[in-house]
């Protein structure tokens, strides 16, 4: 990947600031002192090449899960359990900071202790009232990114890099949909121009936590799990950056999750539309909403490996490259429920679909897949939280049954709809697995089907063997497989 092409891409955007590169580092890229030092070297490399980095970091690996567990324990009358988790986190953060900033630890430790003391107060408060609201849950979980970004900023400073910590909550303005707040791009752009751009212009590297935001009134919110990618895209979009880099623990977007299929190959270039489908349908490597702010501003997004920074990663661009391979990647989304809605009283009558969808809409319950017959509508949903209410309302005009532990397998590729024989190959490959629902044709690039969760890994391995045995070297990193072999 040459700097020339990176800067060239950026200059296509009107009003672009091609030298700004937003670099997001996920949990494993800041999980300990060694990882943070690698991260600093990567950012320094970009800066030394004349680029102007803006850094977005996740919480240290596993910290978000632990904060959620601490909040849940406090609410469940287990104050000691909550405090034990907090104490463990305090020690981990202090130890990491000490390894990074050596003799400067006193001032950093002071900041960290203040934050943990406040966190403990909040956890005790949750225990005292015996209730955990979504708003308080967001406040607790926000500490992950608030702590990691502080440590990373101090480490940059200690390594002699001019930087400035930015509290992401001062820039990422959202609504008050706690747990999955919707960002407000115009307000965010205005705040970024006010708080972040002047730092960049003064040659300081802004460092902020991902995932967190605040309402216009200043109440802390979060963007949903995996949301630091989204922050990076919002910051890139708001600053009209030249590129957004998502640094993670794999070489890029792969032909499938390498944890399921170790011979997955890196995809060299993928279109925005394909990447968005993959992200939405379960490829954890990117947050589902990441792509939009970048697409709107035509900003290239790269997915790169902080453990292997020399690898050129995956470039996400407006148009898909021409490929002889029908598929780019296979994703899977587990923990879904199928809801079957049957209504004989609606036979031949119009308005049935509308009536069904209105109920899901009323409870803000997103639907992933739909299939219909004359009197039946089957839908799949991820969140089961509101299903009792939804089923109760649907029961007024239909019979409702559900099946849990389901998974959606999603195949993505350029023009799946327009190529012959793909469905035959897909369903021949998974012939021994029971397929519950099928969807194809909603757009040209996705074929999805529902199976039981327990069958997912096998289905993915069978499909991967079927479609990636002879990959197109122009699109996939075929040499890496040769090295593996
Ligand atoms: P980060 O903490 O850096 O945000 P994530 O854990 O959210 O990282 O995402 C990276 C992980 O996504 C990888 O370790 C990999 O197991 C998983 N993954 C799932 N599908 C894919 C895919 N198609 N390509 C690459 N990684 C994938
Ligand atoms: N720390 C958050 C999470 O674990 C956000 C992120 O890592 O992107 O979901
Ligand atoms: Mg992630």
Coordinates of C-alpha atoms and ligand atoms in Angstrom, one line a residue:
X1 CA 0.0 0.0 0.0
X2 CA 1.7 3.2 -1.1
X3 CA 1.2 6.5 0.5
X4 CA 0.8 8.0 -2.9
X5 CA -2.3 5.9 -3.6
X6 CA -3.7 6.6 -0.2
X7 CA -3.4 10.4 -0.6
X8 CA -4.6 10.2 -4.2
X9 CA -7.8 8.4 -3.1
X10 CA -8.6 11.1 -0.5
X11 CA -8.2 14.0 -2.9
X12 CA -11.2 12.7 -4.8
X13 CA -13.5 14.0 -2.0
X14 CA -14.7 17.5 -2.2
X15 CA -13.5 19.6 0.7
X16 CA -11.4 16.7 1.8
X17 CA -8.4 17.0 4.2
X18 CA -6.4 14.3 2.5
X19 CA -3.5 14.2 5.0
X20 CA -5.8 13.4 8.0
X21 CA -5.9 9.7 8.7
X22 CA -8.3 8.4 11.4
X23 CA -6.7 5.3 13.0
X24 CA -8.9 3.1 15.1
X25 CA -7.3 0.5 17.4
X26 CA -9.5 -2.3 18.7
X27 CA -9.3 -4.0 22.1
X28 CA -6.5 -6.4 21.3
X29 CA -4.4 -3.5 19.9
X30 CA -4.5 -1.8 23.3
X31 CA -4.8 -4.9 25.5
X32 CA -1.4 -4.5 27.3
X33 CA 1.7 -2.4 27.3
X34 CA 3.3 -4.4 24.4
X35 CA 0.2 -3.9 22.2
X36 CA 0.0 -0.2 23.1
X37 CA 3.7 0.3 22.2
X38 CA 3.1 -1.4 18.8
X39 CA 0.1 0.9 18.3
X40 CA 2.2 4.0 19.1
X41 CA 4.9 2.8 16.6
X42 CA 2.2 2.4 13.9
X43 CA 0.8 5.9 14.5
X44 CA 4.3 7.4 14.6
X45 CA 5.1 5.7 11.2
X46 CA 2.1 7.4 9.7
X47 CA 3.0 10.8 11.2
X48 CA 6.6 10.4 10.0
X49 CA 5.3 10.0 6.5
X50 CA 3.6 13.4 6.6
X51 CA 0.1 12.2 7.5
X52 CA -1.9 13.7 10.4
X53 CA -3.3 10.9 12.5
X54 CA -6.4 11.1 14.7
X55 CA -6.4 8.1 17.0
X56 CA -9.6 6.3 18.3
X57 CA -9.1 3.5 20.8
X58 CA -11.4 0.8 22.1
X59 CA -11.4 -0.4 25.7
X60 CA -8.6 -2.8 26.6
X61 CA -9.6 -6.3 25.4
X62 CA -12.4 -7.9 27.6
X63 CA -12.8 -4.7 29.7
X64 CA -16.3 -3.9 28.3
X65 CA -17.5 -7.4 29.2
X66 CA -16.1 -7.1 32.7
X67 CA -17.7 -3.7 33.2
X68 CA -21.1 -5.1 32.1
X69 CA -20.6 -7.9 34.5
X70 CA -19.8 -5.5 37.4
X71 CA -22.9 -3.5 36.7
X72 CA -25.1 -6.6 36.5
X73 CA -23.5 -7.9 39.8
X74 CA -24.2 -4.6 41.6
X75 CA -27.8 -4.7 40.4
X76 CA -28.2 -8.3 41.5
X77 CA -27.3 -7.5 45.1
X78 CA -23.7 -8.7 44.7
X79 CA -21.8 -5.6 45.6
X80 CA -18.7 -7.6 46.7
X81 CA -18.6 -9.2 43.3
X82 CA -18.9 -5.9 41.5
X83 CA -16.1 -4.4 43.6
X84 CA -13.9 -7.4 43.0
X85 CA -14.2 -6.9 39.2
X86 CA -13.6 -3.2 39.6
X87 CA -10.5 -3.9 41.7
X88 CA -9.1 -6.3 39.2
X89 CA -9.6 -3.7 36.4
X90 CA -8.0 -1.0 38.5
X91 CA -4.9 -3.2 39.0
X92 CA -4.7 -4.1 35.3
X93 CA -4.9 -0.5 34.1
X94 CA -2.4 0.7 36.7
X95 CA 0.0 -2.1 35.9
X96 CA -0.2 -1.4 32.2
X97 CA 0.2 2.4 32.7
X98 CA 3.2 1.7 35.0
X99 CA 4.9 -0.4 32.2
X100 CA 4.3 2.4 29.7
X101 CA 5.1 5.6 31.5
X102 CA 7.8 4.5 34.0
X103 CA 8.8 7.4 36.2
X104 CA 5.7 9.5 35.2
X105 CA 3.4 7.0 36.8
X106 CA 2.4 9.2 39.8
X107 CA 0.4 11.7 37.7
X108 CA -1.2 8.9 35.6
X109 CA -2.0 6.8 38.6
X110 CA -3.8 9.8 40.2
X111 CA -6.0 10.2 37.1
X112 CA -6.8 6.4 37.0
X113 CA -7.5 6.2 40.7
X114 CA -9.9 9.1 40.5
X115 CA -11.8 7.4 37.7
X116 CA -12.0 4.1 39.5
X117 CA -13.1 5.7 42.7
X118 CA -16.0 7.3 40.8
X119 CA -16.8 4.0 39.1
X120 CA -17.0 2.3 42.5
X121 CA -19.3 5.0 43.7
X122 CA -21.6 4.4 40.7
X123 CA -21.5 0.6 41.3
X124 CA -22.4 1.1 45.0
X125 CA -25.2 3.4 43.9
X126 CA -26.6 0.7 41.6
X127 CA -26.4 -1.8 44.5
X128 CA -28.1 0.6 46.8
X129 CA -31.1 1.2 44.6
X130 CA -31.1 -2.4 43.3
X131 CA -31.8 -1.2 39.8
X132 CA -29.7 -0.9 36.6
X133 CA -31.2 1.5 34.0
X134 CA -29.9 1.5 30.4
X135 CA -28.6 5.0 31.1
X136 CA -26.5 3.9 34.1
X137 CA -25.3 0.8 32.3
X138 CA -23.9 3.1 29.6
X139 CA -22.2 5.3 32.2
X140 CA -20.5 2.2 33.7
X141 CA -19.4 0.7 30.5
X142 CA -18.1 4.1 29.2
X143 CA -15.2 3.7 31.6
X144 CA -13.5 1.2 29.4
X145 CA -12.8 3.7 26.6
X146 CA -12.3 6.6 29.0
X147 CA -9.6 4.7 30.8
X148 CA -7.8 3.2 27.8
X149 CA -7.7 6.5 25.9
X150 CA -6.1 8.2 28.9
X151 CA -3.5 5.5 29.2
X152 CA -2.7 5.6 25.5
X153 CA -2.5 9.4 25.5
X154 CA 0.0 9.3 28.5
X155 CA 2.0 6.7 26.7
X156 CA 2.2 8.8 23.5
X157 CA 3.4 11.7 25.6
X158 CA 6.0 9.6 27.4
X159 CA 7.3 8.5 24.0
X160 CA 7.8 12.1 23.0
X161 CA 4.9 12.4 20.6
X162 CA 2.9 15.6 20.7
X163 CA -0.7 14.5 21.4
X164 CA -3.9 15.6 23.2
X165 CA -6.5 13.5 24.9
X166 CA -10.0 14.3 23.7
X167 CA -13.1 13.2 25.7
X168 CA -15.1 11.6 22.9
X169 CA -18.3 12.6 24.7
X170 CA -17.5 16.3 23.8
X171 CA -17.7 15.4 20.1
X172 CA -19.9 12.4 19.5
X173 CA -23.4 13.8 20.0
X174 CA -26.1 11.2 20.0
X175 CA -29.8 10.7 20.8
X176 CA -30.7 9.1 24.1
X177 CA -31.3 5.6 22.9
X178 CA -29.0 4.2 25.6
X179 CA -27.1 1.1 24.7
X180 CA -27.3 1.8 21.0
X181 CA -27.5 5.6 20.6
X182 CA -27.9 7.1 17.2
X183 CA -25.2 9.6 16.3
X184 CA -26.1 13.0 15.0
X185 CA -23.6 13.6 12.2
X186 CA -24.1 17.4 11.7
X187 CA -23.7 18.2 15.4
X188 CA -20.7 15.8 15.5
X189 CA -19.0 17.5 12.5
X190 CA -19.5 20.9 14.2
X191 CA -17.9 19.6 17.5
X192 CA -15.0 18.0 15.6
X193 CA -14.2 21.2 13.8
X194 CA -14.3 23.0 17.1
X195 CA -12.4 20.5 19.4
X196 CA -10.3 18.3 17.2
X197 CA -9.4 20.1 14.0
X198 CA -7.4 22.8 15.8
X199 CA -5.3 20.1 17.5
X200 CA -4.6 18.5 14.2
X201 CA -3.6 21.8 12.7
X202 CA -1.3 22.4 15.7
X203 CA 0.4 19.1 14.8
X204 CA -0.8 17.4 18.0
X205 CA -2.3 13.8 17.6
X206 CA -5.8 13.8 19.1
X207 CA -6.5 10.6 21.0
X208 CA -10.1 9.7 22.0
X209 CA -12.1 6.7 23.1
X210 CA -14.4 5.0 20.6
X211 CA -17.9 3.6 21.4
X212 CA -19.0 6.5 23.7
X213 CA -20.9 9.6 23.1
X214 CA -23.3 11.9 24.9
X215 CA -26.7 13.5 24.4
X216 CA -26.9 17.2 23.6
X217 CA -27.6 17.6 27.4
X218 CA -24.3 15.8 28.2
X219 CA -25.6 12.4 29.4
X220 CA -23.2 9.6 28.5
X221 CA -24.3 7.1 25.8
X222 CA -22.8 4.3 23.9
X223 CA -23.1 3.3 20.2
X224 CA -23.7 -0.4 20.7
X225 CA -21.2 -3.3 21.0
X226 CA -18.2 -3.0 18.6
X227 CA -19.1 0.7 18.3
X228 CA -15.5 2.1 18.2
X229 CA -15.4 1.4 14.5
X230 CA -18.4 3.5 14.1
X231 CA -16.7 6.3 16.1
X232 CA -13.8 6.1 13.7
X233 CA -16.1 6.4 10.7
X234 CA -18.0 9.3 12.2
X235 CA -14.7 11.1 13.1
X236 CA -13.4 10.4 9.6
X237 CA -16.6 11.6 8.0
X238 CA -16.8 14.7 10.2
X239 CA -13.3 15.8 9.5
X240 CA -13.4 14.8 5.8
X241 CA -10.4 12.7 6.4
X242 CA -8.3 11.2 3.6
X243 CA -8.6 7.6 5.0
X244 CA -10.0 5.6 7.9
X245 CA -7.9 2.7 9.2
X246 CA -9.4 0.0 11.3
X247 CA -6.5 -1.7 13.1
X248 CA -7.4 -5.1 14.5
X249 CA -6.0 -8.6 15.1
X250 CA -6.4 -10.2 11.7
X251 CA -4.9 -9.2 8.3
X252 CA -8.0 -7.6 7.0
X253 CA -11.5 -8.8 5.9
X254 CA -11.1 -12.5 5.3
X255 CA -13.1 -14.9 3.2
X256 CA -14.7 -16.0 6.4
X257 CA -14.0 -15.8 10.2
X258 CA -10.5 -17.3 10.5
X259 CA -11.4 -18.6 13.9
X260 CA -13.9 -20.9 12.3
X261 CA -11.9 -21.6 9.1
X262 CA -8.1 -21.3 9.6
X263 CA -7.5 -21.3 5.8
X264 CA -9.6 -18.2 5.3
X265 CA -7.8 -15.8 2.9
X266 CA -7.5 -12.0 3.1
X267 CA -9.7 -10.2 0.6
X268 CA -7.5 -7.5 -0.9
X269 CA -10.3 -5.1 -2.1
X270 CA -14.0 -5.2 -1.3
X271 CA -16.8 -2.7 -2.2
X272 CA -18.6 -0.6 0.5
X273 CA -21.8 -2.5 -0.3
X274 CA -20.2 -5.9 0.2
X275 CA -18.5 -4.9 3.4
X276 CA -21.7 -3.4 4.8
X277 CA -23.6 -6.6 4.1
X278 CA -20.9 -8.7 5.8
X279 CA -20.7 -6.4 8.8
X280 CA -24.5 -6.3 9.2
X281 CA -24.7 -10.1 8.9
X282 CA -22.1 -11.0 11.5
X283 CA -18.6 -10.4 10.3
X284 CA -17.3 -9.1 13.6
X285 CA -14.3 -7.5 12.0
X286 CA -16.3 -4.3 11.3
X287 CA -19.2 -2.7 13.2
X288 CA -22.4 -2.8 11.0
X289 CA -22.8 0.9 10.7
X290 CA -19.2 1.8 10.1
X291 CA -19.4 2.1 6.4
X292 CA -22.1 4.7 6.0
X293 CA -20.3 7.9 7.1
X294 CA -17.3 6.9 5.0
X295 CA -19.4 6.1 1.9
X296 CA -21.2 9.4 2.1
X297 CA -17.9 11.2 2.0
X298 CA -16.2 8.8 -0.4
X299 CA -13.4 8.1 2.1
X300 CA -11.5 4.8 1.7
X301 CA -11.5 2.5 4.7
X302 CA -8.7 0.1 5.3
X303 CA -8.8 -2.9 7.7
X304 CA -5.3 -3.6 9.0
X305 CA -3.5 -5.9 11.5
X306 CA -1.7 -4.2 14.3
X307 CA 0.2 -7.4 15.0
X308 CA 1.4 -7.5 11.4
X309 CA 1.5 -3.9 10.3
X310 CA 3.5 -4.7 7.1
X311 CA 0.6 -6.5 5.6
X312 CA -1.4 -4.4 3.2
X313 CA -4.8 -5.3 4.7
X314 CA -8.1 -4.9 3.0
X315 CA -9.2 -1.8 1.2
X316 CA -12.9 -0.9 1.1
X317 CA -13.8 1.2 -1.9
X318 CA -16.9 2.5 -3.7
X319 CA -16.9 -0.1 -6.5
X320 CA -16.1 -3.8 -6.3
X321 CA -13.1 -5.0 -8.3
X322 CA -13.8 -7.3 -11.2
X323 CA -13.4 -10.9 -10.0
X324 CA -13.8 -14.4 -11.4
X325 CA -14.8 -15.6 -7.9
X326 CA -18.6 -15.3 -7.3
X327 CA -18.1 -14.8 -3.6
X328 CA -16.0 -12.4 -1.6
X329 CA -16.8 -13.7 1.9
X330 CA -19.1 -15.7 4.1
X331 CA -20.5 -14.3 7.4
X332 CA -22.6 -15.8 10.1
X333 CA -24.8 -14.2 12.8
X334 CA -25.8 -16.4 15.7
X335 CA -28.3 -16.1 18.6
X336 CA -31.2 -15.3 16.3
X337 CA -34.8 -16.3 16.8
X338 CA -37.3 -17.1 14.0
X339 CA -40.9 -15.9 14.7
X340 CA -43.6 -17.6 12.6
X341 CA -46.8 -15.6 12.3
X342 CA -49.7 -17.5 10.9
X343 CA -53.1 -15.9 10.3
X344 CA -55.8 -17.8 8.4
X345 CA -58.3 -14.9 9.1
X346 CA -56.1 -12.7 6.9
X347 CA -56.3 -15.1 3.9
X348 CA -56.6 -13.1 0.7
X349 CA -56.8 -9.8 2.6
X350 CA -54.4 -7.0 2.1
X351 CA -52.6 -5.2 4.9
X352 CA -51.4 -8.4 6.6
X353 CA -47.7 -7.7 6.2
X354 CA -48.2 -4.1 7.3
X355 CA -50.0 -5.3 10.4
X356 CA -47.2 -7.7 11.3
X357 CA -44.4 -5.2 10.7
X358 CA -46.1 -2.4 12.6
X359 CA -45.9 -4.5 15.8
X360 CA -42.2 -5.1 15.4
X361 CA -41.7 -1.4 14.6
X362 CA -43.7 -0.3 17.6
X363 CA -41.2 -2.1 19.9
X364 CA -38.1 -0.9 17.9
X365 CA -37.3 -4.5 17.1
X366 CA -35.2 -4.8 13.9
X367 CA -35.9 -7.7 11.6
X368 CA -33.0 -9.5 9.8
X369 CA -34.8 -11.8 7.3
X370 CA -38.3 -12.2 6.1
X371 CA -40.1 -14.9 4.2
X372 CA -43.8 -15.0 3.3
X373 CA -46.5 -17.4 2.1
X374 CA -50.1 -16.6 1.7
X375 CA -51.0 -16.7 5.4
X376 CA -47.6 -17.0 7.1
X377 CA -44.9 -14.5 7.7
X378 CA -41.6 -15.7 9.1
X379 CA -39.2 -13.1 10.4
X380 CA -35.9 -13.4 12.3
X381 CA -34.8 -11.1 15.1
X382 CA -31.7 -10.7 17.2
X383 CA -33.1 -9.2 20.3
X384 CA -35.5 -11.3 22.4
X385 CA -36.1 -8.5 24.9
X386 CA -39.5 -7.3 23.6
X387 CA -40.6 -10.6 22.1
X388 CA -43.2 -11.3 24.9
X389 CA -45.0 -8.0 24.2
X390 CA -44.6 -8.4 20.4
X391 CA -46.1 -12.0 20.5
X392 CA -49.0 -10.8 22.7
X393 CA -49.9 -8.1 20.2
X394 CA -49.5 -10.4 17.2
X395 CA -51.7 -13.0 18.9
X396 CA -54.7 -10.6 18.5
X397 CA -54.9 -11.6 14.8
X398 CA -52.4 -14.5 14.3
X399 CA -50.9 -17.6 15.8
X400 CA -47.3 -17.1 16.8
X401 CA -44.6 -19.7 17.3
X402 CA -40.9 -19.2 17.8
X403 CA -37.6 -21.1 17.4
X404 CA -34.5 -19.9 19.2
X405 CA -30.8 -20.8 18.8
X406 CA -30.9 -20.0 15.1
X407 CA -28.2 -18.6 12.9
X408 CA -28.1 -16.7 9.6
X409 CA -25.4 -17.6 7.1
X410 CA -24.7 -14.8 4.6
X411 CA -22.8 -15.2 1.4
X412 CA -21.6 -12.0 -0.1
X413 CA -20.2 -11.4 -3.6
X414 CA -20.4 -9.2 -6.6
X415 CA -23.5 -9.9 -8.7
X416 CA -24.7 -13.2 -7.0
X417 CA -28.1 -12.5 -8.5
X418 CA -26.8 -12.3 -12.0
X419 CA -24.6 -15.4 -12.0
X420 CA -26.0 -18.9 -12.8
X421 CA -25.6 -21.9 -10.6
X422 CA -24.6 -20.3 -7.3
X423 CA -27.7 -21.4 -5.4
X424 CA -27.2 -24.9 -6.7
X425 CA -23.6 -25.0 -5.4
X426 CA -24.6 -23.4 -2.1
X427 CA -27.3 -25.9 -1.2
X428 CA -25.4 -28.9 -2.6
X429 CA -22.6 -28.0 -0.3
X430 CA -24.9 -27.9 2.8
X431 CA -27.1 -30.7 1.6
X432 CA -26.9 -32.5 5.0
X433 CA -27.9 -29.4 7.0
X434 CA -31.5 -28.4 7.6
X435 CA -32.2 -25.0 6.0
X436 CA -35.1 -23.1 7.7
X437 CA -35.4 -19.9 5.6
X438 CA -33.8 -18.6 2.5
X439 CA -33.4 -15.1 1.1
X440 CA -31.9 -14.0 -2.1
X441 CA -32.4 -11.1 -4.5
X442 CA -33.1 -8.3 -2.1
X443 CA -30.0 -6.9 -3.5
X444 CA -27.6 -8.4 -6.1
X445 CA -24.8 -9.2 -3.7
X446 CA -26.2 -11.3 -0.9
X447 CA -27.6 -14.8 -0.5
X448 CA -28.6 -15.8 3.1
X449 CA -30.2 -18.7 4.8
X450 CA -31.2 -19.7 8.3
X451 CA -29.9 -22.9 10.0
X452 CA -29.5 -24.1 13.6
X453 CA -26.7 -22.4 15.5
X454 CA -25.1 -25.7 16.2
X455 CA -24.6 -26.3 12.4
X456 CA -22.9 -23.0 11.6
X457 CA -19.3 -23.9 11.8
X458 CA -19.7 -27.0 9.7
X459 CA -21.8 -25.0 7.1
X460 CA -19.1 -22.3 6.8
X461 CA -16.3 -24.8 6.4
X462 CA -18.3 -26.7 3.7
X463 CA -19.1 -23.5 1.8
X464 CA -15.6 -22.1 2.1
X465 CA -14.2 -25.3 0.6
X466 CA -16.7 -25.1 -2.2
X467 CA -16.2 -21.5 -3.1
X468 CA -12.6 -20.7 -2.2
X469 CA -10.7 -23.8 -3.5
X470 CA -9.4 -21.8 -6.5
X471 CA -9.5 -18.2 -5.5
X472 CA -8.9 -15.3 -7.9
X473 CA -5.4 -14.0 -7.1
X474 CA -6.4 -10.5 -8.2
X475 CA -8.9 -10.2 -5.3
X476 CA -7.6 -12.6 -2.6
X477 CA -4.2 -13.0 -1.0
X478 CA -3.4 -16.4 -2.5
X479 CA 0.3 -16.3 -1.6
X480 CA -0.7 -16.4 2.2
X481 CA -2.4 -19.7 1.6
X482 CA 0.8 -21.0 -0.1
X483 CA 2.7 -20.0 3.0
X484 CA 0.2 -21.8 5.3
X485 CA 0.5 -24.9 3.2
Ligands
LIG1 P1 -11.4 -5.4 17.5 O1 -11.3 -5.6 18.9 O2 -10.1 -5.0 16.9 O3 -12.5 -4.4 17.1 P2 -13.0 -7.6 16.7 O4 -12.9 -8.8 17.6 O5 -14.2 -6.8 16.9 O6 -11.7 -6.8 16.8 O7 -13.0 -8.1 15.2 C1 -11.9 -8.9 14.7 C2 -12.3 -10.3 14.7 O8 -13.4 -10.5 13.8 C3 -11.3 -11.3 14.2 O9 -10.4 -11.7 15.3 C4 -12.1 -12.4 13.6 O10 -12.1 -13.5 14.5 C5 -13.5 -11.9 13.5 N1 -14.0 -12.0 12.1 C6 -15.3 -12.5 11.8 N2 -15.5 -12.5 10.5 C7 -14.4 -12.1 9.9 C8 -14.0 -11.8 8.6 N3 -14.8 -12.1 7.5 N4 -12.7 -11.3 8.4 C9 -11.9 -11.0 9.4 N5 -12.2 -11.2 10.7 C10 -13.4 -11.7 11.0
LIG2 N1 -15.4 -1.7 23.8 C1 -16.6 -1.8 23.0 C2 -17.0 -3.3 22.9 O1 -16.3 -4.2 23.4 C3 -16.5 -1.1 21.7 C4 -15.5 -1.7 20.8 O2 -14.5 -2.4 21.2 O3 -15.6 -1.4 19.6 O4 -18.0 -3.5 22.4
LIG3 MG1 -14.6 -4.7 16.8

